[in-house]
mmCIF file of C-alpha atoms in Angstrom:
data_model
loop_
_atom_site.group_PDB
_atom_site.id
_atom_site.type_symbol
_atom_site.label_atom_id
_atom_site.label_comp_id
_atom_site.label_asym_id
_atom_site.label_seq_id
_atom_site.Cartn_x
_atom_site.Cartn_y
_atom_site.Cartn_z
ATOM 1 C CA MET A 1 302.949 -28.002 168.547
ATOM 2 C CA ASN A 2 300.935 -24.289 168.693
ATOM 3 C CA THR A 3 298.940 -23.386 171.818
ATOM 4 C CA SER A 4 296.058 -24.078 170.117
ATOM 5 C CA SER A 5 295.963 -27.421 170.151
ATOM 6 C CA ARG A 6 297.993 -28.478 173.593
ATOM 7 C CA LEU A 7 294.542 -26.497 175.007
ATOM 8 C CA PRO A 8 292.425 -29.153 174.526
ATOM 9 C CA ALA A 9 294.179 -31.857 175.431
ATOM 10 C CA VAL A 10 294.980 -30.040 178.519
ATOM 11 C CA LEU A 11 291.111 -29.505 178.626
ATOM 12 C CA ALA A 12 290.876 -33.628 178.959
ATOM 13 C CA TYR A 13 292.040 -33.197 182.147
ATOM 14 C CA LEU A 14 291.011 -30.253 184.192
ATOM 15 C CA LEU A 15 287.083 -30.604 182.968
ATOM 16 C CA PRO A 16 286.404 -34.138 182.929
ATOM 17 C CA VAL A 17 283.200 -34.677 181.377
ATOM 18 C CA LEU A 18 282.862 -31.487 179.454
ATOM 19 C CA GLY A 19 286.689 -31.432 178.176
ATOM 20 C CA TRP A 20 286.200 -34.926 176.630
ATOM 21 C CA LEU A 21 282.990 -34.416 175.045
ATOM 22 C CA TYR A 22 284.250 -31.076 173.488
ATOM 23 C CA ILE A 23 287.484 -33.481 172.274
ATOM 24 C CA PHE A 24 285.368 -36.419 171.538
ATOM 25 C CA PHE A 25 283.318 -33.951 168.943
ATOM 26 C CA PHE A 26 285.193 -31.145 168.144
ATOM 27 C CA GLN A 27 288.489 -32.121 168.028
ATOM 28 C CA ARG A 28 289.066 -35.564 166.651
ATOM 29 C CA ASN A 29 291.884 -34.642 164.389
ATOM 30 C CA ASN A 30 293.786 -33.384 167.307
ATOM 31 C CA SER A 31 296.220 -36.167 168.296
ATOM 32 C CA LEU A 32 297.264 -34.983 171.506
ATOM 33 C CA ALA A 33 294.160 -33.796 172.561
ATOM 34 C CA LEU A 34 292.738 -37.852 171.368
ATOM 35 C CA TYR A 35 295.701 -39.099 173.266
ATOM 36 C CA HIS A 36 295.414 -37.337 176.233
ATOM 37 C CA LEU A 37 291.945 -37.820 176.493
ATOM 38 C CA ARG A 38 292.134 -41.684 176.592
ATOM 39 C CA GLN A 39 295.190 -40.826 179.503
ATOM 40 C CA ALA A 40 291.967 -38.991 181.343
ATOM 41 C CA ILE A 41 290.210 -41.062 180.935
ATOM 42 C CA GLY A 42 292.344 -43.667 182.268
ATOM 43 C CA LEU A 43 292.701 -41.945 185.379
ATOM 44 C CA PHE A 44 289.447 -41.478 185.945
ATOM 45 C CA VAL A 45 288.918 -44.992 185.798
ATOM 46 C CA PHE A 46 291.855 -46.264 187.962
ATOM 47 C CA LEU A 47 289.639 -43.510 190.562
ATOM 48 C CA LEU A 48 286.420 -45.088 190.419
ATOM 49 C CA ALA A 49 287.509 -48.675 190.207
ATOM 50 C CA THR A 50 290.215 -48.019 193.297
ATOM 51 C CA LEU A 51 286.972 -46.799 195.312
ATOM 52 C CA LEU A 52 284.647 -48.921 193.652
ATOM 53 C CA ALA A 53 286.286 -52.563 194.964
ATOM 54 C CA TRP A 54 286.360 -50.367 198.653
ATOM 55 C CA VAL A 55 282.884 -50.369 198.707
ATOM 56 C CA VAL A 56 283.040 -54.233 197.385
ATOM 57 C CA VAL A 57 285.857 -55.330 200.377
ATOM 58 C CA GLY A 58 284.267 -52.864 202.850
ATOM 59 C CA TRP A 59 280.925 -54.029 202.625
ATOM 60 C CA LEU A 60 282.063 -57.755 202.733
ATOM 61 C CA LEU A 61 283.928 -57.155 205.411
ATOM 62 C CA ALA A 62 280.956 -55.841 207.039
ATOM 63 C CA TRP A 63 279.288 -59.061 207.480
ATOM 64 C CA ILE A 64 282.061 -60.646 209.189
ATOM 65 C CA PRO A 65 281.829 -60.453 212.563
ATOM 66 C CA TYR A 66 285.423 -58.193 214.188
ATOM 67 C CA LEU A 67 286.435 -58.041 210.618
ATOM 68 C CA ASP A 68 284.452 -54.426 209.683
ATOM 69 C CA VAL A 69 287.123 -52.149 211.311
ATOM 70 C CA LEU A 70 289.542 -53.635 208.810
ATOM 71 C CA SER A 71 287.199 -52.339 205.908
ATOM 72 C CA ILE A 72 288.403 -48.862 207.618
ATOM 73 C CA ALA A 73 291.669 -49.237 207.839
ATOM 74 C CA LEU A 74 291.296 -50.203 203.746
ATOM 75 C CA PHE A 75 289.997 -47.125 203.020
ATOM 76 C CA ALA A 76 293.573 -45.929 203.847
ATOM 77 C CA LEU A 77 294.644 -47.540 200.466
ATOM 78 C CA VAL A 78 291.795 -45.191 198.498
ATOM 79 C CA VAL A 79 293.495 -41.771 200.382
ATOM 80 C CA GLY A 80 296.999 -43.314 199.291
ATOM 81 C CA ALA A 81 295.658 -43.856 195.271
ATOM 82 C CA TYR A 82 293.801 -40.791 195.384
ATOM 83 C CA PHE A 83 296.892 -38.739 196.806
ATOM 84 C CA TYR A 84 298.348 -40.841 194.025
ATOM 85 C CA GLY A 85 295.908 -39.910 191.284
ATOM 86 C CA ILE A 86 296.747 -36.179 192.234
ATOM 87 C CA VAL A 87 299.688 -36.104 191.381
ATOM 88 C CA VAL A 88 299.574 -38.267 187.660
ATOM 89 C CA TRP A 89 296.822 -35.739 187.183
ATOM 90 C CA LEU A 90 299.512 -33.142 187.301
ATOM 91 C CA PHE A 91 302.280 -35.141 185.695
ATOM 92 C CA GLY A 92 299.180 -35.157 182.929
ATOM 93 C CA ILE A 93 298.947 -32.104 182.888
ATOM 94 C CA TYR A 94 302.141 -31.255 182.300
ATOM 95 C CA ASN A 95 303.152 -33.644 179.687
ATOM 96 C CA ALA A 96 300.004 -31.886 177.751
ATOM 97 C CA LEU A 97 301.442 -28.912 178.484
ATOM 98 C CA CYS A 98 304.470 -29.517 176.723
ATOM 99 C CA ALA A 99 303.073 -30.939 173.952
ATOM 100 C CA ARG A 100 304.001 -34.495 175.018
ATOM 101 C CA GLN A 101 302.758 -38.234 174.616
ATOM 102 C CA SER A 102 303.730 -40.373 177.345
ATOM 103 C CA PRO A 103 301.942 -42.367 179.091
ATOM 104 C CA LEU A 104 300.765 -42.101 182.735
ATOM 105 C CA PRO A 105 302.354 -44.000 185.406
ATOM 106 C CA ALA A 106 300.865 -47.457 186.109
ATOM 107 C CA PHE A 107 298.119 -47.569 183.435
ATOM 108 C CA GLY A 108 299.281 -45.595 181.220
ATOM 109 C CA GLN A 109 299.783 -47.805 178.717
ATOM 110 C CA TRP A 110 296.021 -49.745 178.997
ATOM 111 C CA ALA A 111 294.950 -45.882 178.291
ATOM 112 C CA SER A 112 296.460 -45.453 175.812
ATOM 113 C CA ARG A 113 294.655 -48.093 173.678
ATOM 114 C CA LEU A 114 291.983 -47.404 174.585
ATOM 115 C CA PRO A 115 289.226 -47.049 171.361
ATOM 116 C CA ILE A 116 288.762 -43.075 171.165
ATOM 117 C CA LYS A 117 289.110 -42.314 167.181
#
């Protein structure tokens, strides 16, 4: 695969919304870019869901006396998920640069099935 087909795949990770729109509208025939678009969106959804789950659980725990401190401790899980997200993000960029269609760990199989065509 030449470099011009790998660049949009890398942009899916480097420019979250603008890169996604560029691939969606201008690179629809580039299967590598579409694959990495799905993976990048899957990573974004994973990180957003982690944060939103912590917010909801933290809000619920805030209503129970003495358990609101637990929501602060649960934030360590969010930090861990974001560190994991950074590693997976770098892994995705590496795969895009190598023109590999390898799913990202943990949620890549799910992201590969996203209906983006």
